[in-house]
Amino acid sequence: MNPLKKFWLGIRLYGKALSFTREHNLWKYYILPALLNVIIFVSVGVICYFFVGNTIEWLEGIFKLDNPINWWQTALSYFVKILVSVTAFLIYFKSYKYLMLILLSPALSIVAAKVQGILHPEHPNEDFHFPQFLHDLKRGLTINLTNLAIELSITIPLILIGLFLSFLSPFTTILIILVESYFLGFGMIDLRNEFMKLDVKESRAVVKRNLPFAIGVGISMYFMIWIPSLGILFAPIWACVSAGLGIYELEEN
């Protein structure tokens, strides 16, 4: 399958994920991940809200902007507010994204295991074992923290280029979204790889081999998250199911 078809597969499988959920009555597996995701989303949002307010007050106090008396102080005050707000949004989204991938992984692993158990009846679900749970949690933490470091090493230079070379900002913005989408898709595909007992190196090889598909899954999830209520509740779960169905189609057929 060519790269463009792999990318499109990652997008269109969200519809199939919904049909698969209805067909196999998987709704009960949605409850825990949905509730946890709402808690993570709101908690990070509240922290960032206070971060913005306190940081603006602190900077205004340093630069004596709390009571601007001329035009340049007023302009600088607006600039500080915009800069802090944009920075807070970037921190918010990255913090939420990786906290979601790390903290939600045990709950999403249940969904991924159920999907793969249906697709691979020769690999039945194993009973819960706490040592295995700790191993999987450590594995997910290692992968996601490594991915965060790689993502930051790519996106921070792109952000700086966009700030200092404004005519390039539309292109750097697109690249940043594609990079973030890739790592979102990576996290969803790895849940399937975890079920198949692939180690970290093998999991990365699977994702790299299907890079356009990972971007397709991730970019759909990226934009779905911002749909009020629906996205926060179901975007990670649908992405998890879509990733599992897609890798099965790409790797097994």
JSON list of C-alpha atoms in Angstrom, two decimals:
[
{"chain": "A", "resi": 1, "resn": "MET", "atom": "CA", "xyz": [0.00, 0.00, 0.00]},
{"chain": "A", "resi": 2, "resn": "ASN", "atom": "CA", "xyz": [1.43, 3.39, -0.98]},
{"chain": "A", "resi": 3, "resn": "PRO", "atom": "CA", "xyz": [2.03, 6.13, 1.65]},
{"chain": "A", "resi": 4, "resn": "LEU", "atom": "CA", "xyz": [-0.99, 8.23, 0.64]},
{"chain": "A", "resi": 5, "resn": "LYS", "atom": "CA", "xyz": [-3.34, 5.24, 0.97]},
{"chain": "A", "resi": 6, "resn": "LYS", "atom": "CA", "xyz": [-1.83, 4.41, 4.37]},
{"chain": "A", "resi": 7, "resn": "PHE", "atom": "CA", "xyz": [-2.43, 7.99, 5.51]},
{"chain": "A", "resi": 8, "resn": "TRP", "atom": "CA", "xyz": [-6.04, 7.91, 4.29]},
{"chain": "A", "resi": 9, "resn": "LEU", "atom": "CA", "xyz": [-6.54, 4.52, 5.96]},
{"chain": "A", "resi": 10, "resn": "GLY", "atom": "CA", "xyz": [-5.61, 6.09, 9.30]},
{"chain": "A", "resi": 11, "resn": "ILE", "atom": "CA", "xyz": [-8.34, 8.71, 8.82]},
{"chain": "A", "resi": 12, "resn": "ARG", "atom": "CA", "xyz": [-11.20, 6.62, 7.41]},
{"chain": "A", "resi": 13, "resn": "LEU", "atom": "CA", "xyz": [-10.85, 3.81, 9.95]},
{"chain": "A", "resi": 14, "resn": "TYR", "atom": "CA", "xyz": [-12.49, 5.98, 12.62]},
{"chain": "A", "resi": 15, "resn": "GLY", "atom": "CA", "xyz": [-15.83, 5.17, 11.00]},
{"chain": "A", "resi": 16, "resn": "LYS", "atom": "CA", "xyz": [-14.99, 1.46, 11.00]},
{"chain": "A", "resi": 17, "resn": "ALA", "atom": "CA", "xyz": [-13.93, 1.71, 14.65]},
{"chain": "A", "resi": 18, "resn": "LEU", "atom": "CA", "xyz": [-17.42, 2.90, 15.56]},
{"chain": "A", "resi": 19, "resn": "SER", "atom": "CA", "xyz": [-19.02, 0.06, 13.58]},
{"chain": "A", "resi": 20, "resn": "PHE", "atom": "CA", "xyz": [-16.62, -2.45, 15.17]},
{"chain": "A", "resi": 21, "resn": "THR", "atom": "CA", "xyz": [-17.57, -1.15, 18.63]},
{"chain": "A", "resi": 22, "resn": "ARG", "atom": "CA", "xyz": [-21.29, -1.59, 17.92]},
{"chain": "A", "resi": 23, "resn": "GLU", "atom": "CA", "xyz": [-20.84, -5.01, 16.32]},
{"chain": "A", "resi": 24, "resn": "HIS", "atom": "CA", "xyz": [-18.89, -6.42, 19.26]},
{"chain": "A", "resi": 25, "resn": "ASN", "atom": "CA", "xyz": [-20.65, -4.40, 21.97]},
{"chain": "A", "resi": 26, "resn": "LEU", "atom": "CA", "xyz": [-17.49, -2.80, 23.34]},
{"chain": "A", "resi": 27, "resn": "TRP", "atom": "CA", "xyz": [-19.20, 0.24, 24.87]},
{"chain": "A", "resi": 28, "resn": "LYS", "atom": "CA", "xyz": [-18.58, -0.89, 28.44]},
{"chain": "A", "resi": 29, "resn": "TYR", "atom": "CA", "xyz": [-14.82, -0.73, 27.79]},
{"chain": "A", "resi": 30, "resn": "TYR", "atom": "CA", "xyz": [-15.19, 2.96, 26.91]},
{"chain": "A", "resi": 31, "resn": "ILE", "atom": "CA", "xyz": [-16.38, 4.13, 30.33]},
{"chain": "A", "resi": 32, "resn": "LEU", "atom": "CA", "xyz": [-13.12, 4.08, 32.32]},
{"chain": "A", "resi": 33, "resn": "PRO", "atom": "CA", "xyz": [-10.87, 5.65, 29.62]},
{"chain": "A", "resi": 34, "resn": "ALA", "atom": "CA", "xyz": [-13.50, 8.34, 28.94]},
{"chain": "A", "resi": 35, "resn": "LEU", "atom": "CA", "xyz": [-13.78, 9.35, 32.61]},
{"chain": "A", "resi": 36, "resn": "LEU", "atom": "CA", "xyz": [-10.02, 9.34, 33.14]},
{"chain": "A", "resi": 37, "resn": "ASN", "atom": "CA", "xyz": [-9.45, 11.43, 30.03]},
{"chain": "A", "resi": 38, "resn": "VAL", "atom": "CA", "xyz": [-11.94, 14.07, 31.20]},
{"chain": "A", "resi": 39, "resn": "ILE", "atom": "CA", "xyz": [-10.16, 14.25, 34.57]},
{"chain": "A", "resi": 40, "resn": "ILE", "atom": "CA", "xyz": [-6.74, 14.65, 32.90]},
{"chain": "A", "resi": 41, "resn": "PHE", "atom": "CA", "xyz": [-8.01, 17.25, 30.40]},
{"chain": "A", "resi": 42, "resn": "VAL", "atom": "CA", "xyz": [-9.72, 19.39, 33.04]},
{"chain": "A", "resi": 43, "resn": "SER", "atom": "CA", "xyz": [-6.91, 19.09, 35.61]},
{"chain": "A", "resi": 44, "resn": "VAL", "atom": "CA", "xyz": [-4.22, 20.20, 33.16]},
{"chain": "A", "resi": 45, "resn": "GLY", "atom": "CA", "xyz": [-6.51, 23.01, 31.96]},
{"chain": "A", "resi": 46, "resn": "VAL", "atom": "CA", "xyz": [-7.05, 24.35, 35.50]},
{"chain": "A", "resi": 47, "resn": "ILE", "atom": "CA", "xyz": [-3.30, 24.28, 36.23]},
{"chain": "A", "resi": 48, "resn": "CYS", "atom": "CA", "xyz": [-2.53, 26.14, 32.98]},
{"chain": "A", "resi": 49, "resn": "TYR", "atom": "CA", "xyz": [-5.27, 28.70, 33.71]},
{"chain": "A", "resi": 50, "resn": "PHE", "atom": "CA", "xyz": [-3.63, 29.65, 37.01]},
{"chain": "A", "resi": 51, "resn": "PHE", "atom": "CA", "xyz": [-0.20, 29.52, 35.36]},
{"chain": "A", "resi": 52, "resn": "VAL", "atom": "CA", "xyz": [-1.29, 32.12, 32.79]},
{"chain": "A", "resi": 53, "resn": "GLY", "atom": "CA", "xyz": [-2.77, 34.50, 35.37]},
{"chain": "A", "resi": 54, "resn": "ASN", "atom": "CA", "xyz": [0.14, 34.29, 37.81]},
{"chain": "A", "resi": 55, "resn": "THR", "atom": "CA", "xyz": [2.79, 34.55, 35.08]},
{"chain": "A", "resi": 56, "resn": "ILE", "atom": "CA", "xyz": [1.16, 37.63, 33.52]},
{"chain": "A", "resi": 57, "resn": "GLU", "atom": "CA", "xyz": [0.93, 39.34, 36.92]},
{"chain": "A", "resi": 58, "resn": "TRP", "atom": "CA", "xyz": [4.57, 38.49, 37.64]},
{"chain": "A", "resi": 59, "resn": "LEU", "atom": "CA", "xyz": [5.83, 39.83, 34.29]},
{"chain": "A", "resi": 60, "resn": "GLU", "atom": "CA", "xyz": [3.66, 42.95, 34.53]},
{"chain": "A", "resi": 61, "resn": "GLY", "atom": "CA", "xyz": [5.14, 43.60, 37.96]},
{"chain": "A", "resi": 62, "resn": "ILE", "atom": "CA", "xyz": [8.71, 43.23, 36.67]},
{"chain": "A", "resi": 63, "resn": "PHE", "atom": "CA", "xyz": [8.18, 45.54, 33.68]},
{"chain": "A", "resi": 64, "resn": "LYS", "atom": "CA", "xyz": [5.82, 47.91, 35.57]},
{"chain": "A", "resi": 65, "resn": "LEU", "atom": "CA", "xyz": [2.98, 47.15, 33.16]},
{"chain": "A", "resi": 66, "resn": "ASP", "atom": "CA", "xyz": [0.16, 46.70, 35.68]},
{"chain": "A", "resi": 67, "resn": "ASN", "atom": "CA", "xyz": [-0.85, 50.36, 35.18]},
{"chain": "A", "resi": 68, "resn": "PRO", "atom": "CA", "xyz": [0.42, 51.38, 31.71]},
{"chain": "A", "resi": 69, "resn": "ILE", "atom": "CA", "xyz": [0.71, 55.14, 31.28]},
{"chain": "A", "resi": 70, "resn": "ASN", "atom": "CA", "xyz": [1.74, 55.37, 27.61]},
{"chain": "A", "resi": 71, "resn": "TRP", "atom": "CA", "xyz": [1.21, 53.58, 24.33]},
{"chain": "A", "resi": 72, "resn": "TRP", "atom": "CA", "xyz": [4.37, 51.48, 24.37]},
{"chain": "A", "resi": 73, "resn": "GLN", "atom": "CA", "xyz": [3.63, 50.11, 27.84]},
{"chain": "A", "resi": 74, "resn": "THR", "atom": "CA", "xyz": [0.10, 49.25, 26.70]},
{"chain": "A", "resi": 75, "resn": "ALA", "atom": "CA", "xyz": [1.47, 47.52, 23.58]},
{"chain": "A", "resi": 76, "resn": "LEU", "atom": "CA", "xyz": [4.07, 45.65, 25.65]},
{"chain": "A", "resi": 77, "resn": "SER", "atom": "CA", "xyz": [1.36, 44.58, 28.10]},
{"chain": "A", "resi": 78, "resn": "TYR", "atom": "CA", "xyz": [-0.72, 43.10, 25.28]},
{"chain": "A", "resi": 79, "resn": "PHE", "atom": "CA", "xyz": [2.38, 41.41, 23.83]},
{"chain": "A", "resi": 80, "resn": "VAL", "atom": "CA", "xyz": [3.19, 39.82, 27.20]},
{"chain": "A", "resi": 81, "resn": "LYS", "atom": "CA", "xyz": [-0.37, 38.53, 27.56]},
{"chain": "A", "resi": 82, "resn": "ILE", "atom": "CA", "xyz": [-0.39, 37.06, 24.05]},
{"chain": "A", "resi": 83, "resn": "LEU", "atom": "CA", "xyz": [3.08, 35.50, 24.45]},
{"chain": "A", "resi": 84, "resn": "VAL", "atom": "CA", "xyz": [2.22, 33.93, 27.82]},
{"chain": "A", "resi": 85, "resn": "SER", "atom": "CA", "xyz": [-1.15, 32.67, 26.54]},
{"chain": "A", "resi": 86, "resn": "VAL", "atom": "CA", "xyz": [0.38, 31.06, 23.44]},
{"chain": "A", "resi": 87, "resn": "THR", "atom": "CA", "xyz": [3.17, 29.51, 25.49]},
{"chain": "A", "resi": 88, "resn": "ALA", "atom": "CA", "xyz": [0.65, 28.22, 28.04]},
{"chain": "A", "resi": 89, "resn": "PHE", "atom": "CA", "xyz": [-1.47, 26.70, 25.26]},
{"chain": "A", "resi": 90, "resn": "LEU", "atom": "CA", "xyz": [1.54, 24.85, 23.83]},
{"chain": "A", "resi": 91, "resn": "ILE", "atom": "CA", "xyz": [2.53, 23.63, 27.29]},
{"chain": "A", "resi": 92, "resn": "TYR", "atom": "CA", "xyz": [-1.09, 22.68, 27.99]},
{"chain": "A", "resi": 93, "resn": "PHE", "atom": "CA", "xyz": [-1.51, 20.60, 24.85]},
{"chain": "A", "resi": 94, "resn": "LYS", "atom": "CA", "xyz": [1.82, 18.80, 25.14]},
{"chain": "A", "resi": 95, "resn": "SER", "atom": "CA", "xyz": [1.30, 18.17, 28.86]},
{"chain": "A", "resi": 96, "resn": "TYR", "atom": "CA", "xyz": [-2.21, 16.89, 28.30]},
{"chain": "A", "resi": 97, "resn": "LYS", "atom": "CA", "xyz": [-1.17, 14.76, 25.34]},
{"chain": "A", "resi": 98, "resn": "TYR", "atom": "CA", "xyz": [1.64, 12.94, 27.11]},
{"chain": "A", "resi": 99, "resn": "LEU", "atom": "CA", "xyz": [-0.16, 12.65, 30.44]},
{"chain": "A", "resi": 100, "resn": "MET", "atom": "CA", "xyz": [-3.03, 11.14, 28.50]},
{"chain": "A", "resi": 101, "resn": "LEU", "atom": "CA", "xyz": [-0.73, 8.70, 26.69]},
{"chain": "A", "resi": 102, "resn": "ILE", "atom": "CA", "xyz": [1.01, 7.69, 29.93]},
{"chain": "A", "resi": 103, "resn": "LEU", "atom": "CA", "xyz": [-1.81, 7.74, 32.51]},
{"chain": "A", "resi": 104, "resn": "LEU", "atom": "CA", "xyz": [-4.49, 6.47, 30.16]},
{"chain": "A", "resi": 105, "resn": "SER", "atom": "CA", "xyz": [-2.39, 3.64, 28.75]},
{"chain": "A", "resi": 106, "resn": "PRO", "atom": "CA", "xyz": [-3.48, 0.99, 31.31]},
{"chain": "A", "resi": 107, "resn": "ALA", "atom": "CA", "xyz": [-7.17, 1.71, 30.57]},
{"chain": "A", "resi": 108, "resn": "LEU", "atom": "CA", "xyz": [-6.61, 1.95, 26.81]},
{"chain": "A", "resi": 109, "resn": "SER", "atom": "CA", "xyz": [-4.59, -1.27, 26.94]},
{"chain": "A", "resi": 110, "resn": "ILE", "atom": "CA", "xyz": [-7.78, -3.04, 28.03]},
{"chain": "A", "resi": 111, "resn": "VAL", "atom": "CA", "xyz": [-9.58, -1.66, 24.95]},
{"chain": "A", "resi": 112, "resn": "ALA", "atom": "CA", "xyz": [-6.65, -2.55, 22.67]},
{"chain": "A", "resi": 113, "resn": "ALA", "atom": "CA", "xyz": [-6.42, -6.06, 24.13]},
{"chain": "A", "resi": 114, "resn": "LYS", "atom": "CA", "xyz": [-10.14, -6.63, 23.58]},
{"chain": "A", "resi": 115, "resn": "VAL", "atom": "CA", "xyz": [-9.89, -5.50, 19.95]},
{"chain": "A", "resi": 116, "resn": "GLN", "atom": "CA", "xyz": [-6.84, -7.65, 19.27]},
{"chain": "A", "resi": 117, "resn": "GLY", "atom": "CA", "xyz": [-8.42, -10.60, 21.08]},
{"chain": "A", "resi": 118, "resn": "ILE", "atom": "CA", "xyz": [-11.28, -10.44, 18.59]},
{"chain": "A", "resi": 119, "resn": "LEU", "atom": "CA", "xyz": [-8.95, -10.05, 15.62]},
{"chain": "A", "resi": 120, "resn": "HIS", "atom": "CA", "xyz": [-6.49, -12.68, 16.90]},
{"chain": "A", "resi": 121, "resn": "PRO", "atom": "CA", "xyz": [-8.48, -15.45, 18.62]},
{"chain": "A", "resi": 122, "resn": "GLU", "atom": "CA", "xyz": [-5.27, -17.48, 18.63]},
{"chain": "A", "resi": 123, "resn": "HIS", "atom": "CA", "xyz": [-3.89, -14.93, 21.14]},
{"chain": "A", "resi": 124, "resn": "PRO", "atom": "CA", "xyz": [-6.51, -14.91, 23.93]},
{"chain": "A", "resi": 125, "resn": "ASN", "atom": "CA", "xyz": [-6.47, -12.19, 26.57]},
{"chain": "A", "resi": 126, "resn": "GLU", "atom": "CA", "xyz": [-4.38, -13.08, 29.59]},
{"chain": "A", "resi": 127, "resn": "ASP", "atom": "CA", "xyz": [-5.58, -12.73, 33.16]},
{"chain": "A", "resi": 128, "resn": "PHE", "atom": "CA", "xyz": [-4.47, -9.66, 35.07]},
{"chain": "A", "resi": 129, "resn": "HIS", "atom": "CA", "xyz": [-1.03, -10.00, 36.67]},
{"chain": "A", "resi": 130, "resn": "PHE", "atom": "CA", "xyz": [0.30, -7.09, 38.71]},
{"chain": "A", "resi": 131, "resn": "PRO", "atom": "CA", "xyz": [4.00, -7.67, 37.79]},
{"chain": "A", "resi": 132, "resn": "GLN", "atom": "CA", "xyz": [3.05, -7.64, 34.10]},
{"chain": "A", "resi": 133, "resn": "PHE", "atom": "CA", "xyz": [0.98, -4.49, 34.69]},
{"chain": "A", "resi": 134, "resn": "LEU", "atom": "CA", "xyz": [4.02, -2.76, 36.23]},
{"chain": "A", "resi": 135, "resn": "HIS", "atom": "CA", "xyz": [6.20, -3.94, 33.35]},
{"chain": "A", "resi": 136, "resn": "ASP", "atom": "CA", "xyz": [3.75, -2.59, 30.77]},
{"chain": "A", "resi": 137, "resn": "LEU", "atom": "CA", "xyz": [3.42, 0.70, 32.67]},
{"chain": "A", "resi": 138, "resn": "LYS", "atom": "CA", "xyz": [7.21, 1.10, 32.77]},
{"chain": "A", "resi": 139, "resn": "ARG", "atom": "CA", "xyz": [7.41, 0.24, 29.08]},
{"chain": "A", "resi": 140, "resn": "GLY", "atom": "CA", "xyz": [4.78, 2.84, 28.18]},
{"chain": "A", "resi": 141, "resn": "LEU", "atom": "CA", "xyz": [6.48, 5.46, 30.35]},
{"chain": "A", "resi": 142, "resn": "THR", "atom": "CA", "xyz": [9.84, 4.79, 28.68]},
{"chain": "A", "resi": 143, "resn": "ILE", "atom": "CA", "xyz": [8.43, 4.98, 25.15]},
{"chain": "A", "resi": 144, "resn": "ASN", "atom": "CA", "xyz": [6.37, 8.12, 25.74]},
{"chain": "A", "resi": 145, "resn": "LEU", "atom": "CA", "xyz": [9.10, 10.06, 27.57]},
{"chain": "A", "resi": 146, "resn": "THR", "atom": "CA", "xyz": [11.53, 9.17, 24.78]},
{"chain": "A", "resi": 147, "resn": "ASN", "atom": "CA", "xyz": [8.98, 10.29, 22.21]},
{"chain": "A", "resi": 148, "resn": "LEU", "atom": "CA", "xyz": [8.43, 13.54, 24.12]},
{"chain": "A", "resi": 149, "resn": "ALA", "atom": "CA", "xyz": [12.17, 14.30, 24.02]},
{"chain": "A", "resi": 150, "resn": "ILE", "atom": "CA", "xyz": [12.33, 13.55, 20.28]},
{"chain": "A", "resi": 151, "resn": "GLU", "atom": "CA", "xyz": [9.19, 15.60, 19.58]},
{"chain": "A", "resi": 152, "resn": "LEU", "atom": "CA", "xyz": [10.49, 18.61, 21.52]},
{"chain": "A", "resi": 153, "resn": "SER", "atom": "CA", "xyz": [13.83, 18.45, 19.72]},
{"chain": "A", "resi": 154, "resn": "ILE", "atom": "CA", "xyz": [11.89, 18.83, 16.45]},
{"chain": "A", "resi": 155, "resn": "THR", "atom": "CA", "xyz": [9.03, 21.15, 17.36]},
{"chain": "A", "resi": 156, "resn": "ILE", "atom": "CA", "xyz": [10.95, 23.73, 19.45]},
{"chain": "A", "resi": 157, "resn": "PRO", "atom": "CA", "xyz": [13.24, 24.68, 16.52]},
{"chain": "A", "resi": 158, "resn": "LEU", "atom": "CA", "xyz": [10.17, 24.82, 14.24]},
{"chain": "A", "resi": 159, "resn": "ILE", "atom": "CA", "xyz": [8.39, 27.15, 16.71]},
{"chain": "A", "resi": 160, "resn": "LEU", "atom": "CA", "xyz": [11.45, 29.42, 16.88]},
{"chain": "A", "resi": 161, "resn": "ILE", "atom": "CA", "xyz": [11.74, 29.49, 13.09]},
{"chain": "A", "resi": 162, "resn": "GLY", "atom": "CA", "xyz": [8.06, 30.42, 12.85]},
{"chain": "A", "resi": 163, "resn": "LEU", "atom": "CA", "xyz": [8.49, 33.22, 15.41]},
{"chain": "A", "resi": 164, "resn": "PHE", "atom": "CA", "xyz": [11.60, 34.82, 13.88]},
{"chain": "A", "resi": 165, "resn": "LEU", "atom": "CA", "xyz": [10.77, 34.12, 10.22]},
{"chain": "A", "resi": 166, "resn": "SER", "atom": "CA", "xyz": [7.06, 34.87, 10.19]},
{"chain": "A", "resi": 167, "resn": "PHE", "atom": "CA", "xyz": [6.69, 34.23, 6.46]},
{"chain": "A", "resi": 168, "resn": "LEU", "atom": "CA", "xyz": [7.55, 30.58, 7.17]},
{"chain": "A", "resi": 169, "resn": "SER", "atom": "CA", "xyz": [5.07, 30.22, 10.04]},
{"chain": "A", "resi": 170, "resn": "PRO", "atom": "CA", "xyz": [2.29, 28.59, 7.91]},
{"chain": "A", "resi": 171, "resn": "PHE", "atom": "CA", "xyz": [4.74, 25.86, 6.87]},
{"chain": "A", "resi": 172, "resn": "THR", "atom": "CA", "xyz": [6.23, 25.36, 10.33]},
{"chain": "A", "resi": 173, "resn": "THR", "atom": "CA", "xyz": [2.71, 25.15, 11.80]},
{"chain": "A", "resi": 174, "resn": "ILE", "atom": "CA", "xyz": [1.79, 22.36, 9.37]},
{"chain": "A", "resi": 175, "resn": "LEU", "atom": "CA", "xyz": [5.03, 20.52, 10.15]},
{"chain": "A", "resi": 176, "resn": "ILE", "atom": "CA", "xyz": [4.43, 20.83, 13.90]},
{"chain": "A", "resi": 177, "resn": "ILE", "atom": "CA", "xyz": [0.92, 19.39, 13.54]},
{"chain": "A", "resi": 178, "resn": "LEU", "atom": "CA", "xyz": [2.26, 16.48, 11.45]},
{"chain": "A", "resi": 179, "resn": "VAL", "atom": "CA", "xyz": [5.01, 15.74, 13.98]},
{"chain": "A", "resi": 180, "resn": "GLU", "atom": "CA", "xyz": [2.60, 15.85, 16.92]},
{"chain": "A", "resi": 181, "resn": "SER", "atom": "CA", "xyz": [0.11, 13.71, 14.99]},
{"chain": "A", "resi": 182, "resn": "TYR", "atom": "CA", "xyz": [2.79, 11.13, 14.30]},
{"chain": "A", "resi": 183, "resn": "PHE", "atom": "CA", "xyz": [3.61, 10.72, 17.97]},
{"chain": "A", "resi": 184, "resn": "LEU", "atom": "CA", "xyz": [-0.08, 10.55, 18.90]},
{"chain": "A", "resi": 185, "resn": "GLY", "atom": "CA", "xyz": [-0.52, 7.79, 16.33]},
{"chain": "A", "resi": 186, "resn": "PHE", "atom": "CA", "xyz": [2.63, 6.12, 17.65]},
{"chain": "A", "resi": 187, "resn": "GLY", "atom": "CA", "xyz": [1.13, 5.92, 21.13]},
{"chain": "A", "resi": 188, "resn": "MET", "atom": "CA", "xyz": [-2.07, 4.35, 19.83]},
{"chain": "A", "resi": 189, "resn": "ILE", "atom": "CA", "xyz": [-0.27, 1.78, 17.64]},
{"chain": "A", "resi": 190, "resn": "ASP", "atom": "CA", "xyz": [2.05, 0.85, 20.51]},
{"chain": "A", "resi": 191, "resn": "LEU", "atom": "CA", "xyz": [-0.97, -0.29, 22.54]},
{"chain": "A", "resi": 192, "resn": "ARG", "atom": "CA", "xyz": [-1.56, -2.97, 19.89]},
{"chain": "A", "resi": 193, "resn": "ASN", "atom": "CA", "xyz": [2.17, -3.79, 19.81]},
{"chain": "A", "resi": 194, "resn": "GLU", "atom": "CA", "xyz": [2.15, -4.21, 23.57]},
{"chain": "A", "resi": 195, "resn": "PHE", "atom": "CA", "xyz": [-0.62, -6.82, 23.27]},
{"chain": "A", "resi": 196, "resn": "MET", "atom": "CA", "xyz": [1.45, -8.66, 20.64]},
{"chain": "A", "resi": 197, "resn": "LYS", "atom": "CA", "xyz": [4.38, -8.71, 23.14]},
{"chain": "A", "resi": 198, "resn": "LEU", "atom": "CA", "xyz": [6.66, -6.64, 20.91]},
{"chain": "A", "resi": 199, "resn": "ASP", "atom": "CA", "xyz": [9.58, -5.00, 22.68]},
{"chain": "A", "resi": 200, "resn": "VAL", "atom": "CA", "xyz": [10.31, -1.28, 22.33]},
{"chain": "A", "resi": 201, "resn": "LYS", "atom": "CA", "xyz": [12.65, -1.72, 19.36]},
{"chain": "A", "resi": 202, "resn": "GLU", "atom": "CA", "xyz": [10.18, -3.94, 17.51]},
{"chain": "A", "resi": 203, "resn": "SER", "atom": "CA", "xyz": [7.32, -1.55, 18.25]},
{"chain": "A", "resi": 204, "resn": "ARG", "atom": "CA", "xyz": [9.27, 1.39, 16.84]},
{"chain": "A", "resi": 205, "resn": "ALA", "atom": "CA", "xyz": [10.02, -0.65, 13.70]},
{"chain": "A", "resi": 206, "resn": "VAL", "atom": "CA", "xyz": [6.31, -1.36, 13.17]},
{"chain": "A", "resi": 207, "resn": "VAL", "atom": "CA", "xyz": [5.40, 2.32, 13.57]},
{"chain": "A", "resi": 208, "resn": "LYS", "atom": "CA", "xyz": [8.25, 3.47, 11.31]},
{"chain": "A", "resi": 209, "resn": "ARG", "atom": "CA", "xyz": [7.19, 0.98, 8.65]},
{"chain": "A", "resi": 210, "resn": "ASN", "atom": "CA", "xyz": [3.68, 2.44, 8.76]},
{"chain": "A", "resi": 211, "resn": "LEU", "atom": "CA", "xyz": [4.58, 6.11, 9.35]},
{"chain": "A", "resi": 212, "resn": "PRO", "atom": "CA", "xyz": [1.87, 7.60, 7.06]},
{"chain": "A", "resi": 213, "resn": "PHE", "atom": "CA", "xyz": [-0.77, 5.48, 8.80]},
{"chain": "A", "resi": 214, "resn": "ALA", "atom": "CA", "xyz": [0.45, 6.68, 12.21]},
{"chain": "A", "resi": 215, "resn": "ILE", "atom": "CA", "xyz": [0.13, 10.30, 11.04]},
{"chain": "A", "resi": 216, "resn": "GLY", "atom": "CA", "xyz": [-3.37, 9.61, 9.70]},
{"chain": "A", "resi": 217, "resn": "VAL", "atom": "CA", "xyz": [-4.53, 8.12, 13.01]},
{"chain": "A", "resi": 218, "resn": "GLY", "atom": "CA", "xyz": [-2.86, 10.88, 15.00]},
{"chain": "A", "resi": 219, "resn": "ILE", "atom": "CA", "xyz": [-4.08, 13.82, 12.95]},
{"chain": "A", "resi": 220, "resn": "SER", "atom": "CA", "xyz": [-7.69, 12.61, 13.20]},
{"chain": "A", "resi": 221, "resn": "MET", "atom": "CA", "xyz": [-7.28, 12.31, 16.96]},
{"chain": "A", "resi": 222, "resn": "TYR", "atom": "CA", "xyz": [-5.49, 15.70, 17.10]},
{"chain": "A", "resi": 223, "resn": "PHE", "atom": "CA", "xyz": [-8.46, 17.58, 15.67]},
{"chain": "A", "resi": 224, "resn": "MET", "atom": "CA", "xyz": [-11.13, 15.38, 17.26]},
{"chain": "A", "resi": 225, "resn": "ILE", "atom": "CA", "xyz": [-9.86, 16.22, 20.75]},
{"chain": "A", "resi": 226, "resn": "TRP", "atom": "CA", "xyz": [-11.06, 19.80, 20.29]},
{"chain": "A", "resi": 227, "resn": "ILE", "atom": "CA", "xyz": [-14.65, 18.81, 19.53]},
{"chain": "A", "resi": 228, "resn": "PRO", "atom": "CA", "xyz": [-16.53, 19.79, 22.72]},
{"chain": "A", "resi": 229, "resn": "SER", "atom": "CA", "xyz": [-17.50, 16.83, 24.92]},
{"chain": "A", "resi": 230, "resn": "LEU", "atom": "CA", "xyz": [-17.43, 14.21, 22.15]},
{"chain": "A", "resi": 231, "resn": "GLY", "atom": "CA", "xyz": [-13.71, 14.57, 21.46]},
{"chain": "A", "resi": 232, "resn": "ILE", "atom": "CA", "xyz": [-12.61, 14.55, 25.09]},
{"chain": "A", "resi": 233, "resn": "LEU", "atom": "CA", "xyz": [-14.72, 11.50, 25.88]},
{"chain": "A", "resi": 234, "resn": "PHE", "atom": "CA", "xyz": [-14.02, 9.33, 22.86]},
{"chain": "A", "resi": 235, "resn": "ALA", "atom": "CA", "xyz": [-11.09, 10.59, 20.74]},
{"chain": "A", "resi": 236, "resn": "PRO", "atom": "CA", "xyz": [-8.38, 8.48, 22.48]},
{"chain": "A", "resi": 237, "resn": "ILE", "atom": "CA", "xyz": [-10.58, 5.37, 22.51]},
{"chain": "A", "resi": 238, "resn": "TRP", "atom": "CA", "xyz": [-11.58, 5.63, 18.85]},
{"chain": "A", "resi": 239, "resn": "ALA", "atom": "CA", "xyz": [-7.94, 6.27, 17.96]},
{"chain": "A", "resi": 240, "resn": "CYS", "atom": "CA", "xyz": [-6.92, 3.17, 19.91]},
{"chain": "A", "resi": 241, "resn": "VAL", "atom": "CA", "xyz": [-9.50, 0.99, 18.12]},
{"chain": "A", "resi": 242, "resn": "SER", "atom": "CA", "xyz": [-8.67, 2.52, 14.73]},
{"chain": "A", "resi": 243, "resn": "ALA", "atom": "CA", "xyz": [-4.94, 1.92, 15.22]},
{"chain": "A", "resi": 244, "resn": "GLY", "atom": "CA", "xyz": [-5.55, -1.70, 16.17]},
{"chain": "A", "resi": 245, "resn": "LEU", "atom": "CA", "xyz": [-7.79, -2.35, 13.18]},
{"chain": "A", "resi": 246, "resn": "GLY", "atom": "CA", "xyz": [-5.43, -0.57, 10.79]},
{"chain": "A", "resi": 247, "resn": "ILE", "atom": "CA", "xyz": [-2.23, -2.33, 11.84]},
{"chain": "A", "resi": 248, "resn": "TYR", "atom": "CA", "xyz": [-4.08, -5.64, 11.63]},
{"chain": "A", "resi": 249, "resn": "GLU", "atom": "CA", "xyz": [-5.06, -4.79, 8.05]},
{"chain": "A", "resi": 250, "resn": "LEU", "atom": "CA", "xyz": [-1.56, -3.58, 7.13]},
{"chain": "A", "resi": 251, "resn": "GLU", "atom": "CA", "xyz": [0.50, -6.22, 8.92]},
{"chain": "A", "resi": 252, "resn": "GLU", "atom": "CA", "xyz": [-1.65, -9.35, 8.85]},
{"chain": "A", "resi": 253, "resn": "ASN", "atom": "CA", "xyz": [-3.41, -9.32, 5.48]}
]
